[in-house]
Amino acid sequence: MQSRDRVVCPHAKMKYFELVEPEAVMPLALRLMETYGLRGGKRKFLQFQVTILWEFLMIVLPKIIFGYRSQDLVIRGLSELLFQLHIMIRISIFAWHRFKFEDLVAIIRRIYRKTFSPGADSKLKEIILDFNKMINKQSKGYFLYIMGCVSLFTVAPVVQSVVIFITHQGNNGTDKAEYVTMMEQEFYGLNIRGNFAHYVMYVGLAGLAHYYSASFFAVTGVVMICAVRCTILTFRLIIVRLSKLHELPKEDIRDELREIIDLHVDALRCIQLMEQIANLAMVIQIVDCVLIWISMILYMRNNLGVDAISLMVLFVALTGETYALCDLLTQLTSESLAVTRAIIDCQWYNLPLDVQKALSFILFRAQRNEGITAAKFFYMDIERFGNVAQTSYSIYVVLKDQL
């Protein structure tokens, strides 16, 4: 299966982010998964496991066991810890369900293969080709956005510390330098704020963990965006084919209807697989959003310095991702319900009686809300995002008066 996902091109490595295969199924998402150990067999998955362990040892464990320098920094430290745990739990959930994602990819690949088969409708081919170009740009933009945000979060303190080190070289030792860490934490007994050699050791060890943390955050986002977008595309293909059903010769209508039914079953199966993969991650995302937003706002209320800017970067990245996912899932629900309108508009009353009965079954199934839930409690959508933001602000107002 994996050999099909590889780009047959001598310059493929040089064109990592380019759409080399216009007919491929989410090539960027699959390439990123393979790069970071979520595809490619046991050896690759071992790479992922080692990376997760490294993140835990370099970021999470020191923040848990070594505490913080002062009471004022506890809120900031907990905000960063929650953000890091959010990333690690989400990527771990996805890794656990990675074979279900392969099933979803297989369904989408089968749909593509049928659409690009000889004699297939050229308009459907154009829809998929345009979609692949669009999703490639969106995925690339999202990946660069997340990597840029988190890189700014980690690189800025290092640059600031190098400047501090250089400016203190001319001093006579009366003024001690204090270096800026990438997160508020202690690091296994090293004097990472007062000893530059210790600081360099800390950056070398923890910096790699921060890079992989940012990468995992971006990869899970790209994979979810591609999976939801491909499912939305499947519903759009159904709508286009339904709109042309009445134009077909009578001898071809039943064959076309069978393919539409199969396509609708595939689309619903994709949603079911995404639900199994992501429903627990979604409820964790909602809970973490509330906790992280509140703690970040509480800290930034009285600390508007460089540290607050770093936290603001994490705040923007998390908020942007949550909004994008909720917006996409709202579109998914809308497209699934749009199938009902397409059936009503396809001039079903002029079709044979058995075809009308088959369409009535599709209509009955298409009237149900489809989407991804947060642990089956509620559907994730834009309305839910607004409720989460409102709830977070209400809790913040209460805590602000108490603290």
Short mmCIF file of N, CA, C and O in Angstrom, two decimals, residues 136-203:
data_model
loop_
_atom_site.label_atom_id
_atom_site.label_comp_id
_atom_site.label_asym_id
_atom_site.label_seq_id
_atom_site.Cartn_x
_atom_site.Cartn_y
_atom_site.Cartn_z
N ASN A 136 -3.80 21.04 -1.11
CA ASN A 136 -2.35 21.09 -0.99
C ASN A 136 -1.90 22.46 -0.48
O ASN A 136 -1.04 22.57 0.41
N LYS A 137 -2.50 23.53 -1.02
CA LYS A 137 -2.16 24.88 -0.56
C LYS A 137 -2.58 25.09 0.89
O LYS A 137 -1.84 25.67 1.69
N GLN A 138 -3.79 24.64 1.23
CA GLN A 138 -4.27 24.80 2.60
C GLN A 138 -3.40 24.04 3.59
O GLN A 138 -3.03 24.57 4.65
N SER A 139 -3.04 22.81 3.26
CA SER A 139 -2.24 21.99 4.16
C SER A 139 -0.85 22.60 4.34
O SER A 139 -0.33 22.66 5.46
N LYS A 140 -0.26 23.02 3.23
CA LYS A 140 1.06 23.64 3.31
C LYS A 140 1.00 24.91 4.14
O LYS A 140 1.87 25.15 4.99
N GLY A 141 -0.02 25.74 3.90
CA GLY A 141 -0.16 26.98 4.66
C GLY A 141 -0.36 26.73 6.13
O GLY A 141 0.23 27.41 6.98
N TYR A 142 -1.18 25.74 6.46
CA TYR A 142 -1.44 25.43 7.87
C TYR A 142 -0.17 24.91 8.54
O TYR A 142 0.15 25.32 9.66
N PHE A 143 0.54 24.01 7.87
CA PHE A 143 1.76 23.46 8.45
C PHE A 143 2.79 24.56 8.72
O PHE A 143 3.40 24.62 9.79
N LEU A 144 2.96 25.46 7.75
CA LEU A 144 3.91 26.55 7.93
C LEU A 144 3.45 27.52 9.01
O LEU A 144 4.27 28.07 9.76
N TYR A 145 2.14 27.73 9.11
CA TYR A 145 1.59 28.62 10.14
C TYR A 145 1.90 28.09 11.54
O TYR A 145 2.40 28.82 12.41
N ILE A 146 1.63 26.80 11.76
CA ILE A 146 1.88 26.21 13.08
C ILE A 146 3.37 26.16 13.38
O ILE A 146 3.82 26.54 14.48
N MET A 147 4.16 25.72 12.41
CA MET A 147 5.61 25.64 12.64
C MET A 147 6.19 27.02 12.87
O MET A 147 7.11 27.20 13.69
N GLY A 148 5.66 28.02 12.18
CA GLY A 148 6.13 29.39 12.37
C GLY A 148 5.80 29.91 13.76
O GLY A 148 6.64 30.51 14.43
N CYS A 149 4.56 29.66 14.20
CA CYS A 149 4.14 30.12 15.53
C CYS A 149 4.98 29.50 16.63
O CYS A 149 5.52 30.19 17.50
N VAL A 150 5.11 28.18 16.59
CA VAL A 150 5.83 27.51 17.66
C VAL A 150 7.33 27.76 17.56
O VAL A 150 8.02 27.81 18.57
N SER A 151 7.84 27.92 16.34
CA SER A 151 9.26 28.27 16.19
C SER A 151 9.53 29.63 16.79
O SER A 151 10.56 29.85 17.45
N LEU A 152 8.61 30.57 16.58
CA LEU A 152 8.76 31.89 17.20
C LEU A 152 8.76 31.76 18.72
O LEU A 152 9.53 32.43 19.41
N PHE A 153 7.94 30.88 19.22
CA PHE A 153 7.85 30.66 20.67
C PHE A 153 9.17 30.12 21.23
O PHE A 153 9.59 30.50 22.33
N THR A 154 9.85 29.26 20.48
CA THR A 154 11.08 28.63 20.98
C THR A 154 12.35 29.37 20.58
O THR A 154 13.32 29.39 21.33
N VAL A 155 12.36 29.97 19.39
CA VAL A 155 13.58 30.62 18.89
C VAL A 155 13.81 31.97 19.54
O VAL A 155 14.96 32.34 19.85
N ALA A 156 12.73 32.73 19.77
CA ALA A 156 12.89 34.09 20.33
C ALA A 156 13.64 34.09 21.66
O ALA A 156 14.55 34.91 21.84
N PRO A 157 13.33 33.20 22.63
CA PRO A 157 14.10 33.20 23.87
C PRO A 157 15.57 32.87 23.67
O PRO A 157 16.44 33.42 24.37
N VAL A 158 15.87 31.98 22.71
CA VAL A 158 17.27 31.62 22.45
C VAL A 158 18.03 32.81 21.89
O VAL A 158 19.15 33.12 22.32
N VAL A 159 17.43 33.51 20.92
CA VAL A 159 18.06 34.70 20.35
C VAL A 159 18.27 35.75 21.44
O VAL A 159 19.34 36.38 21.53
N GLN A 160 17.26 35.95 22.27
CA GLN A 160 17.37 36.93 23.35
C GLN A 160 18.49 36.55 24.31
O GLN A 160 19.26 37.41 24.77
N SER A 161 18.65 35.27 24.60
CA SER A 161 19.70 34.82 25.52
C SER A 161 21.08 35.00 24.92
O SER A 161 22.04 35.35 25.62
N VAL A 162 21.21 34.75 23.62
CA VAL A 162 22.51 34.96 22.95
C VAL A 162 22.89 36.44 23.01
O VAL A 162 24.06 36.79 23.27
N VAL A 163 21.92 37.32 22.79
CA VAL A 163 22.19 38.76 22.88
C VAL A 163 22.62 39.13 24.30
O VAL A 163 23.57 39.91 24.51
N ILE A 164 21.95 38.56 25.30
CA ILE A 164 22.31 38.82 26.70
C ILE A 164 23.74 38.35 26.98
O ILE A 164 24.53 39.04 27.63
N PHE A 165 24.08 37.17 26.48
CA PHE A 165 25.43 36.63 26.68
C PHE A 165 26.49 37.54 26.06
O PHE A 165 27.52 37.82 26.67
N ILE A 166 26.23 38.01 24.82
CA ILE A 166 27.21 38.86 24.13
C ILE A 166 27.37 40.20 24.84
O ILE A 166 28.49 40.68 25.04
N THR A 167 26.28 40.80 25.26
CA THR A 167 26.35 42.12 25.89
C THR A 167 27.01 42.06 27.27
O THR A 167 27.56 43.06 27.74
N HIS A 168 26.98 40.90 27.92
CA HIS A 168 27.57 40.78 29.26
C HIS A 168 29.04 40.36 29.22
O HIS A 168 29.67 40.23 30.27
N GLN A 169 29.56 40.12 28.00
CA GLN A 169 30.96 39.73 27.92
C GLN A 169 31.90 40.86 28.31
O GLN A 169 32.99 40.64 28.81
N GLY A 170 31.49 42.13 28.08
CA GLY A 170 32.33 43.27 28.41
C GLY A 170 32.22 43.74 29.84
O GLY A 170 32.97 44.63 30.27
N ASN A 171 31.29 43.16 30.61
CA ASN A 171 31.12 43.57 32.02
C ASN A 171 32.22 42.98 32.90
O ASN A 171 32.87 42.00 32.56
N ASN A 172 32.40 43.58 34.02
CA ASN A 172 33.43 43.13 34.96
C ASN A 172 32.91 42.10 35.95
O ASN A 172 33.55 41.83 36.97
N GLY A 173 31.76 41.58 35.70
CA GLY A 173 31.19 40.55 36.58
C GLY A 173 30.29 41.10 37.66
O GLY A 173 29.82 40.34 38.50
N THR A 174 30.07 42.41 37.66
CA THR A 174 29.20 42.98 38.68
C THR A 174 27.72 42.71 38.40
O THR A 174 26.92 42.62 39.31
N ASP A 175 27.39 42.59 37.12
CA ASP A 175 25.99 42.38 36.72
C ASP A 175 25.86 40.98 36.14
O ASP A 175 26.44 40.67 35.09
N LYS A 176 25.12 40.10 36.81
CA LYS A 176 24.97 38.73 36.36
C LYS A 176 23.93 38.62 35.25
O LYS A 176 22.87 39.23 35.32
N ALA A 177 24.26 37.83 34.25
CA ALA A 177 23.33 37.60 33.14
C ALA A 177 22.25 36.60 33.58
O ALA A 177 22.52 35.66 34.33
N GLU A 178 21.05 36.82 33.09
CA GLU A 178 19.96 35.86 33.32
C GLU A 178 19.36 35.50 31.97
O GLU A 178 18.75 36.33 31.30
N TYR A 179 19.54 34.25 31.56
CA TYR A 179 19.12 33.81 30.24
C TYR A 179 17.64 33.40 30.26
O TYR A 179 17.10 33.02 31.30
N VAL A 180 17.04 33.46 29.08
CA VAL A 180 15.60 33.24 28.94
C VAL A 180 15.36 31.82 28.44
O VAL A 180 15.89 31.43 27.39
N THR A 181 14.56 31.05 29.15
CA THR A 181 14.27 29.67 28.75
C THR A 181 13.10 29.64 27.76
O THR A 181 12.29 30.56 27.69
N MET A 182 13.03 28.54 27.01
CA MET A 182 11.96 28.39 26.02
C MET A 182 10.60 28.21 26.68
O MET A 182 9.58 28.60 26.12
N MET A 183 10.60 27.59 27.84
CA MET A 183 9.40 27.47 28.67
C MET A 183 9.80 27.77 30.11
O MET A 183 10.98 27.70 30.47
N GLU A 184 8.81 28.07 30.93
CA GLU A 184 9.07 28.30 32.35
C GLU A 184 9.27 26.94 33.02
O GLU A 184 8.32 26.20 33.25
N GLN A 185 10.54 26.60 33.29
CA GLN A 185 10.84 25.30 33.89
C GLN A 185 12.27 25.28 34.43
O GLN A 185 13.10 26.12 34.07
N GLU A 186 12.53 24.32 35.31
CA GLU A 186 13.89 23.98 35.70
C GLU A 186 14.29 22.76 34.88
O GLU A 186 13.45 22.10 34.27
N PHE A 187 15.62 22.45 34.88
CA PHE A 187 16.06 21.39 33.97
C PHE A 187 17.13 20.53 34.63
O PHE A 187 18.32 20.78 34.51
N TYR A 188 16.67 19.54 35.39
CA TYR A 188 17.53 18.50 35.96
C TYR A 188 18.74 19.06 36.71
O TYR A 188 19.86 18.57 36.57
N GLY A 189 18.52 20.09 37.50
CA GLY A 189 19.57 20.61 38.36
C GLY A 189 20.57 21.53 37.69
O GLY A 189 21.47 22.06 38.36
N LEU A 190 20.45 21.76 36.38
CA LEU A 190 21.37 22.66 35.68
C LEU A 190 20.99 24.11 35.95
O LEU A 190 19.82 24.45 36.08
N ASN A 191 22.00 24.97 35.99
CA ASN A 191 21.77 26.41 36.17
C ASN A 191 21.55 27.04 34.79
O ASN A 191 22.42 27.72 34.25
N ILE A 192 20.39 26.79 34.23
CA ILE A 192 20.14 27.18 32.84
C ILE A 192 19.88 28.67 32.67
O ILE A 192 19.87 29.17 31.54
N ARG A 193 19.71 29.41 33.73
CA ARG A 193 19.49 30.85 33.64
C ARG A 193 20.75 31.66 33.97
O ARG A 193 20.82 32.83 33.62
N GLY A 194 21.71 31.05 34.63
CA GLY A 194 22.90 31.80 35.02
C GLY A 194 24.19 31.31 34.42
O GLY A 194 25.19 32.04 34.40
N ASN A 195 24.21 30.09 33.89
CA ASN A 195 25.42 29.51 33.30
C ASN A 195 25.16 29.25 31.83
O ASN A 195 24.30 28.43 31.48
N PHE A 196 25.91 29.93 30.95
CA PHE A 196 25.64 29.84 29.52
C PHE A 196 25.92 28.43 28.98
O PHE A 196 25.22 27.97 28.07
N ALA A 197 26.94 27.74 29.52
CA ALA A 197 27.22 26.38 29.07
C ALA A 197 26.04 25.46 29.40
O ALA A 197 25.64 24.61 28.59
N HIS A 198 25.50 25.63 30.61
CA HIS A 198 24.32 24.85 30.98
C HIS A 198 23.13 25.21 30.09
O HIS A 198 22.33 24.34 29.72
N TYR A 199 23.03 26.49 29.76
CA TYR A 199 21.93 26.95 28.91
C TYR A 199 22.03 26.32 27.51
O TYR A 199 21.02 25.89 26.94
N VAL A 200 23.25 26.27 26.96
CA VAL A 200 23.45 25.67 25.63
C VAL A 200 23.08 24.19 25.67
O VAL A 200 22.46 23.66 24.74
N MET A 201 23.46 23.51 26.75
CA MET A 201 23.10 22.09 26.90
C MET A 201 21.58 21.93 26.94
O MET A 201 21.01 21.02 26.31
N TYR A 202 20.92 22.81 27.68
CA TYR A 202 19.46 22.77 27.78
C TYR A 202 18.81 23.00 26.41
O TYR A 202 17.89 22.26 26.02
N VAL A 203 19.29 23.99 25.66
CA VAL A 203 18.73 24.28 24.34
C VAL A 203 18.94 23.11 23.39
O VAL A 203 18.04 22.73 22.63
#
